Tab-separated table of C-alpha atoms in Angstrom:
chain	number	residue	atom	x	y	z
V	3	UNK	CA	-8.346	-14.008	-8.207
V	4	UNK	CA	-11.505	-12.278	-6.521
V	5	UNK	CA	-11.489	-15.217	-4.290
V	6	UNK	CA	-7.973	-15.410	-3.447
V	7	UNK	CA	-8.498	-12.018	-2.541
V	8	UNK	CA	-11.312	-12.527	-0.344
V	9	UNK	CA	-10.003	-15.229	1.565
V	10	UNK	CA	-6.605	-13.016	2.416
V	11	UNK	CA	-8.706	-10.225	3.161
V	12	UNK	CA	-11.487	-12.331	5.372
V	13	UNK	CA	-8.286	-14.358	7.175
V	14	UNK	CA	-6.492	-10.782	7.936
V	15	UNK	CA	-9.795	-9.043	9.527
V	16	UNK	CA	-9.713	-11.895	11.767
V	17	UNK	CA	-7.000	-10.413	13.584
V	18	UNK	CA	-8.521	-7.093	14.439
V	19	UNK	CA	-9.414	-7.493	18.415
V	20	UNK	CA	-11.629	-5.064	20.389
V	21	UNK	CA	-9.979	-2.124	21.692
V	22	UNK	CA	-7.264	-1.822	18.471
V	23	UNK	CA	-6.593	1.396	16.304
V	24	UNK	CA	-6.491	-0.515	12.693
V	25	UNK	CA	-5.115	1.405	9.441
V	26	UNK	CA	-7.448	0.400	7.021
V	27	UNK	CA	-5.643	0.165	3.384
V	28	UNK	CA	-6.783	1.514	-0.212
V	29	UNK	CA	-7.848	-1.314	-2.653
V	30	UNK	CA	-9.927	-4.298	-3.826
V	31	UNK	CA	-7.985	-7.046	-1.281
V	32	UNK	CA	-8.020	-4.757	1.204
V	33	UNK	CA	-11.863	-3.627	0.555
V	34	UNK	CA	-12.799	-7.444	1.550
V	35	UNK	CA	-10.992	-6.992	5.027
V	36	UNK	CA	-12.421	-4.048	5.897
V	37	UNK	CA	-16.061	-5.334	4.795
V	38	UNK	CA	-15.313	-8.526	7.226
V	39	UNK	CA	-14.194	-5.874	10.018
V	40	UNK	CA	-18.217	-4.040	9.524
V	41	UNK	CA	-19.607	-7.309	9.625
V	42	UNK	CA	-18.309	-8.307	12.816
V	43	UNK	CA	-19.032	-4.564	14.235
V	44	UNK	CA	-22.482	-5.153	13.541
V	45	UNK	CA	-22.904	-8.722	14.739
V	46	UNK	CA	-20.143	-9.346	17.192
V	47	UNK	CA	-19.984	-5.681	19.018
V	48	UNK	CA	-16.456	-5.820	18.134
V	49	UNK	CA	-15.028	-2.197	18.944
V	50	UNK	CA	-11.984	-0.418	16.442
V	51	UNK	CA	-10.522	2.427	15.250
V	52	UNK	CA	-9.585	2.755	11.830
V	53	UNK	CA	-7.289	5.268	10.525
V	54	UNK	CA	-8.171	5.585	6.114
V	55	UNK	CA	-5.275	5.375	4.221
V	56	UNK	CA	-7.075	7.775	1.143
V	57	UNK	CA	-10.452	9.255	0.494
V	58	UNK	CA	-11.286	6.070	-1.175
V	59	UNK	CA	-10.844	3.728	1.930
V	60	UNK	CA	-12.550	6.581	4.147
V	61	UNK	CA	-15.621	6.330	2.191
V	62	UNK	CA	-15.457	2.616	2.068
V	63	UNK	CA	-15.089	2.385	5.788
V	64	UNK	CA	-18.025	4.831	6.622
V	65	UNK	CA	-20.154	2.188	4.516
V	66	UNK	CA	-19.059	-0.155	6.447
V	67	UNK	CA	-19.812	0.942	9.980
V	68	UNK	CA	-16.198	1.440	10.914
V	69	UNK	CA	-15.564	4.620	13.529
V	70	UNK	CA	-13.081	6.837	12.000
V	71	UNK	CA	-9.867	8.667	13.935
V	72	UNK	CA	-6.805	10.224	12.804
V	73	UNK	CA	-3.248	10.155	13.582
V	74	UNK	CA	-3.189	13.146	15.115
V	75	UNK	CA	-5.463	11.783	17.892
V	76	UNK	CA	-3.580	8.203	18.475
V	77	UNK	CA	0.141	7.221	19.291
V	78	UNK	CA	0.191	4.692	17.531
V	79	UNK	CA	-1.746	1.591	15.766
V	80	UNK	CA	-2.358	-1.714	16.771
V	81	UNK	CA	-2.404	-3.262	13.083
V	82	UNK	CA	-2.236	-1.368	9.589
V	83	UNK	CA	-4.043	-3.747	6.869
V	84	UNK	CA	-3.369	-2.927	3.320
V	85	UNK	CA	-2.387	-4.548	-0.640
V	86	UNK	CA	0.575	-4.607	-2.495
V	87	UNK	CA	1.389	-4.688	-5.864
V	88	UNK	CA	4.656	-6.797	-5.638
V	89	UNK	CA	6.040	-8.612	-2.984
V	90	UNK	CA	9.565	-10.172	-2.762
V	91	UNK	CA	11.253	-12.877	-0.894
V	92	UNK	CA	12.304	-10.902	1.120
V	93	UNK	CA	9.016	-9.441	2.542
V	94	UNK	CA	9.495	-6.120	0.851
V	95	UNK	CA	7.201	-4.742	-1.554
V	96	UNK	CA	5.817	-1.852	-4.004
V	97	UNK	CA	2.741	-0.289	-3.831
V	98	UNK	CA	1.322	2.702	-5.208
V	99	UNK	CA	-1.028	1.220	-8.759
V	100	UNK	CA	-4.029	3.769	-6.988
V	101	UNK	CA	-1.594	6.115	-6.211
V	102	UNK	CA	-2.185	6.457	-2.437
V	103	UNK	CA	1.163	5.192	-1.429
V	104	UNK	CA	2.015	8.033	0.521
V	105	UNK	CA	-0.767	7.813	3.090
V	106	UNK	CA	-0.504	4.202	3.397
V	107	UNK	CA	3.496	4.587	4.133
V	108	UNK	CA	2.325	7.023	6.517
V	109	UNK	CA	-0.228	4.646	7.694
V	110	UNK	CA	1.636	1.760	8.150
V	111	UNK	CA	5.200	3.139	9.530
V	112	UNK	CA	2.370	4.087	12.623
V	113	UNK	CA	1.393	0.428	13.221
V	114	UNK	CA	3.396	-2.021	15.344
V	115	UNK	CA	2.475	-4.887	13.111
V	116	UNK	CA	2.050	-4.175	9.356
V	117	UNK	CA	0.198	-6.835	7.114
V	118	UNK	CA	-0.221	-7.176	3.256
V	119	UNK	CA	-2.518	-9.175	1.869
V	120	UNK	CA	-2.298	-10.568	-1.572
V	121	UNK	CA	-2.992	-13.209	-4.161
V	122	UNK	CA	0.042	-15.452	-5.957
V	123	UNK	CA	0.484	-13.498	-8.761
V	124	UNK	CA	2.278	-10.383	-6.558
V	125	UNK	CA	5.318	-12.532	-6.249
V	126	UNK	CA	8.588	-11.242	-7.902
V	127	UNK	CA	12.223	-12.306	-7.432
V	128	UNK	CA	13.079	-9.091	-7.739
V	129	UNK	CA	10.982	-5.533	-6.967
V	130	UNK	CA	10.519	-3.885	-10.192
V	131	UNK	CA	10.174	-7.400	-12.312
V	132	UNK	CA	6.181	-6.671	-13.035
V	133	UNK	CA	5.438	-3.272	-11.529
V	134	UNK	CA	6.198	0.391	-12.421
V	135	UNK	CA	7.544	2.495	-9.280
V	136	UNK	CA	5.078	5.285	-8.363
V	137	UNK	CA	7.037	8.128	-7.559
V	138	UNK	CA	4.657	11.371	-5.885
V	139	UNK	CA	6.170	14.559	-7.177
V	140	UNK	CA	5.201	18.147	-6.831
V	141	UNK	CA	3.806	19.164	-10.217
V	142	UNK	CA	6.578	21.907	-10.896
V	143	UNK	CA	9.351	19.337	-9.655
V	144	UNK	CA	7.772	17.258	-12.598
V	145	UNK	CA	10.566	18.158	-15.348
V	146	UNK	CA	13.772	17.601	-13.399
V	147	UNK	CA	12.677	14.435	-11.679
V	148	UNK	CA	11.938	12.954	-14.660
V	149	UNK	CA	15.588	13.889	-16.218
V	150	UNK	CA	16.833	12.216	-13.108
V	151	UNK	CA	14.708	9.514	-13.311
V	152	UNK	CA	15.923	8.678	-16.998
V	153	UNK	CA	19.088	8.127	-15.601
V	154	UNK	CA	18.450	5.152	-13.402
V	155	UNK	CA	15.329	3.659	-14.964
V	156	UNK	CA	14.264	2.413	-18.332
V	157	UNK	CA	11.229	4.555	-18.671
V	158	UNK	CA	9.696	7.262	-16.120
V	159	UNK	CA	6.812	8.780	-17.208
V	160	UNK	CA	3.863	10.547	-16.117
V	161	UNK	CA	0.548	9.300	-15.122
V	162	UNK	CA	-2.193	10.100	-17.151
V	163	UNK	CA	-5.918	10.358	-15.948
V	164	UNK	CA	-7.965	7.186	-17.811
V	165	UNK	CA	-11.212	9.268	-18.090
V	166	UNK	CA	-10.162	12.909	-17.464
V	167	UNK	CA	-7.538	14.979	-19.627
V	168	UNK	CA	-4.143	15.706	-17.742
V	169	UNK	CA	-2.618	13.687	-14.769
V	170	UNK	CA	-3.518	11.959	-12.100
V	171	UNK	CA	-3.982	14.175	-8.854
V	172	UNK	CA	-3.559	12.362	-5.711
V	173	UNK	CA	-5.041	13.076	-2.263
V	174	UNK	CA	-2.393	15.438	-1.324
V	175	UNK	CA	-2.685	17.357	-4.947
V	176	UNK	CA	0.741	16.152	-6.325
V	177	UNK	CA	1.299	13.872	-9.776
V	178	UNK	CA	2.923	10.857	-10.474
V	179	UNK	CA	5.682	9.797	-12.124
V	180	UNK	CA	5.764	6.125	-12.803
V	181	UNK	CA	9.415	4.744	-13.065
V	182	UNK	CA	10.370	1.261	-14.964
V	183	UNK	CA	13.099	-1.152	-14.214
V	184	UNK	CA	12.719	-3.685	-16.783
V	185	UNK	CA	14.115	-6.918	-15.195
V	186	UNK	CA	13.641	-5.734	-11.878
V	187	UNK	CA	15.900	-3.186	-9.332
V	188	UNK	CA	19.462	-4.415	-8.274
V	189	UNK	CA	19.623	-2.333	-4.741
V	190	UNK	CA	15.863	-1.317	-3.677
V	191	UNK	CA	17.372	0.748	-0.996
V	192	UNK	CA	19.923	2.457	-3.314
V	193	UNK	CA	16.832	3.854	-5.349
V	194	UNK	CA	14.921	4.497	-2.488
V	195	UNK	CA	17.270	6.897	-0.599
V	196	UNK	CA	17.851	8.821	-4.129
V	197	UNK	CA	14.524	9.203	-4.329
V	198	UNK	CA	13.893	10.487	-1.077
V	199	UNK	CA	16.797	12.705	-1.563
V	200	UNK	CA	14.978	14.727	-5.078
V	201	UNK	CA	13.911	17.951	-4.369
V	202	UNK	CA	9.826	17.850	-5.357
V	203	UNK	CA	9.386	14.239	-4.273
V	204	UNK	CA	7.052	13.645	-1.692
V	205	UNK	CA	7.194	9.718	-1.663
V	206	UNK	CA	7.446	6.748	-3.612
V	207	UNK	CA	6.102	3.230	-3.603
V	208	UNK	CA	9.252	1.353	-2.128
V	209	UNK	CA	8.175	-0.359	0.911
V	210	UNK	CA	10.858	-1.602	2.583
V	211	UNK	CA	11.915	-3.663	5.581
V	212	UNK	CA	7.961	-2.405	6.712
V	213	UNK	CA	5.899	-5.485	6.258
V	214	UNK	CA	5.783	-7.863	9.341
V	215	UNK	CA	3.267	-10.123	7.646
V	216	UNK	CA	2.208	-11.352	4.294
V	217	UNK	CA	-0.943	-12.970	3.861
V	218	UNK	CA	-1.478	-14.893	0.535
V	219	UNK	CA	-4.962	-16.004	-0.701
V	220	UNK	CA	-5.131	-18.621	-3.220
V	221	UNK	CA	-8.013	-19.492	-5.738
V	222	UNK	CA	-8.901	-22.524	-3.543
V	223	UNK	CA	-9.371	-20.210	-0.282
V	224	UNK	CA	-6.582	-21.350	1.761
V	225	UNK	CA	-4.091	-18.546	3.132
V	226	UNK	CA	-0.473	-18.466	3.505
V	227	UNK	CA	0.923	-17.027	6.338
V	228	UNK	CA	4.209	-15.553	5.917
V	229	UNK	CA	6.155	-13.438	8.465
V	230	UNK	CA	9.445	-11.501	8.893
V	231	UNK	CA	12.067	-12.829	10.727
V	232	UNK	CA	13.657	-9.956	12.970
C-alpha cells in the first residue's frame, strides 16, 4: 500500500497554501505529506506553519525544512493533516496504533478543516470491526479502568513495549489500554462519553464527527476525495 499511501499523502500536501498554520500528523501516510510540504518549501518558497502532533512528527518535520510553532502561539489552524486507522461511512474514525492520539485530537479539534488520509483497507462498516480502541490512562488509574473496560468490551488490555520491558509510555508519560469490540461498536458516542467520563483517562482514539475530509490513495495512484456533508 506504500503507494496508495503516497499518492493520499502527495494529493493532501497539495492543499497547504502560503501563509497557513498546518498540523502535521504522526505516521507513515502522513510522513509522505509532510515530505511533499519540504519539497515545495525548498523549491516553491511556499511559507507554513506546522504544529507536530508527537515527538515523532516534530523530528520528521525539522528534517524536512518545515518551521515549527505551537498552539500556544496561534488561534487556530488553517488545515490539520493526519492517518487513521479506521474510517467509517460515516466519516468518523479511530486512531491511536502509535499511540499519539491525544495530541493529534488536540491537533486537529484546532484546525478549521481536518483531513485523513488513507489507503482502502481503513474502511469498516462499523468502528471497532478491525482496530483495538487506544484508551490513554494515567498509570495508577490503570487497574480500575481496565475493570470498567471489561464491562463494555471483549478484551482491554495493556500495551506492551515491542523492544523494551513494561508499557508503552506516550508523549505525555501515561499508558495505554487497548480496548476490543469484536464485531465492531453499536453507539461510538455512547463509549466515547464513558470514556471521557473515567477518572485516570486522559483520551482515547474515538474521532468523531472531526474529519471534514477523507482522502483515499489506491495502489494505482488515483485519490478519492471524500467530504462531510454539514
Amino acid at each position: 500500500m506504500e503507494e496508495a499511501k503516497k499518492a493520499a499523502g502527495e494529493q493532501a500536501a497539495d492543499l497547504v497554501r502560503t501563509g497557513m498554520r498546518v498540523g502535521l500528523g504522526t505516521g507513515s501516510t502522513t510522513a509522505f505529506a509532510l515530505r511533499a510540504i519540504g519539497r515545495r518549501i525548498r523549491e516553491s518558497s511556499l511559507h507554513v506553519m506546522g504544529v507536530p502532533t508527537s515527538f515523532a512528527s516534530e523530528r520528521l518535520a525539522r528534517e524536512c525544512g518545515i518551521p515549527l510553532t505551537t498552539l500556544e502561539e496561534v488561534e487556530a489552524l488553517d488545515l490539520a493533516l493526519d492517518g487513521a486507522d479506521e474510517v467509517s461511512p460515516e466519516l468518523n474514525l479511530i486512531k491511536g496504533r502509535g499511540g499519539a492520539h491525544t495530541r493529534e485530537k488536540v491537533v486537529a479539534a484546532q484546525a478549521k478543516r481536518f483531513v485523513v488520509l488513507t489507503d482502502p483497507s481503513k474502511d469498516v462498516k462499523r468502528l471497532g470491526e478491525k482496530r483495538v480502541v487506544p484508551v490513554e490512562v494515567l498509570p495508577m488509574a490503570t487497574g480500575p479502568v481496565l475493570r470498567t473496560l471489561d464491562d463494555v468490551c471483549t478484551e482491554a488490555t495493556l500495551r506492551m513495549g515491542k523492544e523494551k520491558d513494561g508499557p508503552v509510555v506516550t508523549d505525555q508519560g501515561f499508558w495505554i489500554i487497548d480496548a476490543r469490540f469484536e464485531g465492531g461498536i453499536d453507539n461510538p458516542h455512547a463509549i466515547d462519553r464513558m470514556l471521557r467520563d473515567l477518572p485516570g483517562v486522559l483520551d482515547h482514539g474515538l474521532f468523531l464527527d472531526m474529519a471534514t475530509d477523507i482522502f483515499v490513495g489506491h495502489p494505482d495512484g488515483s485519490v478519492e476525495h471524500r467530504q462531510r456533508d454539514d
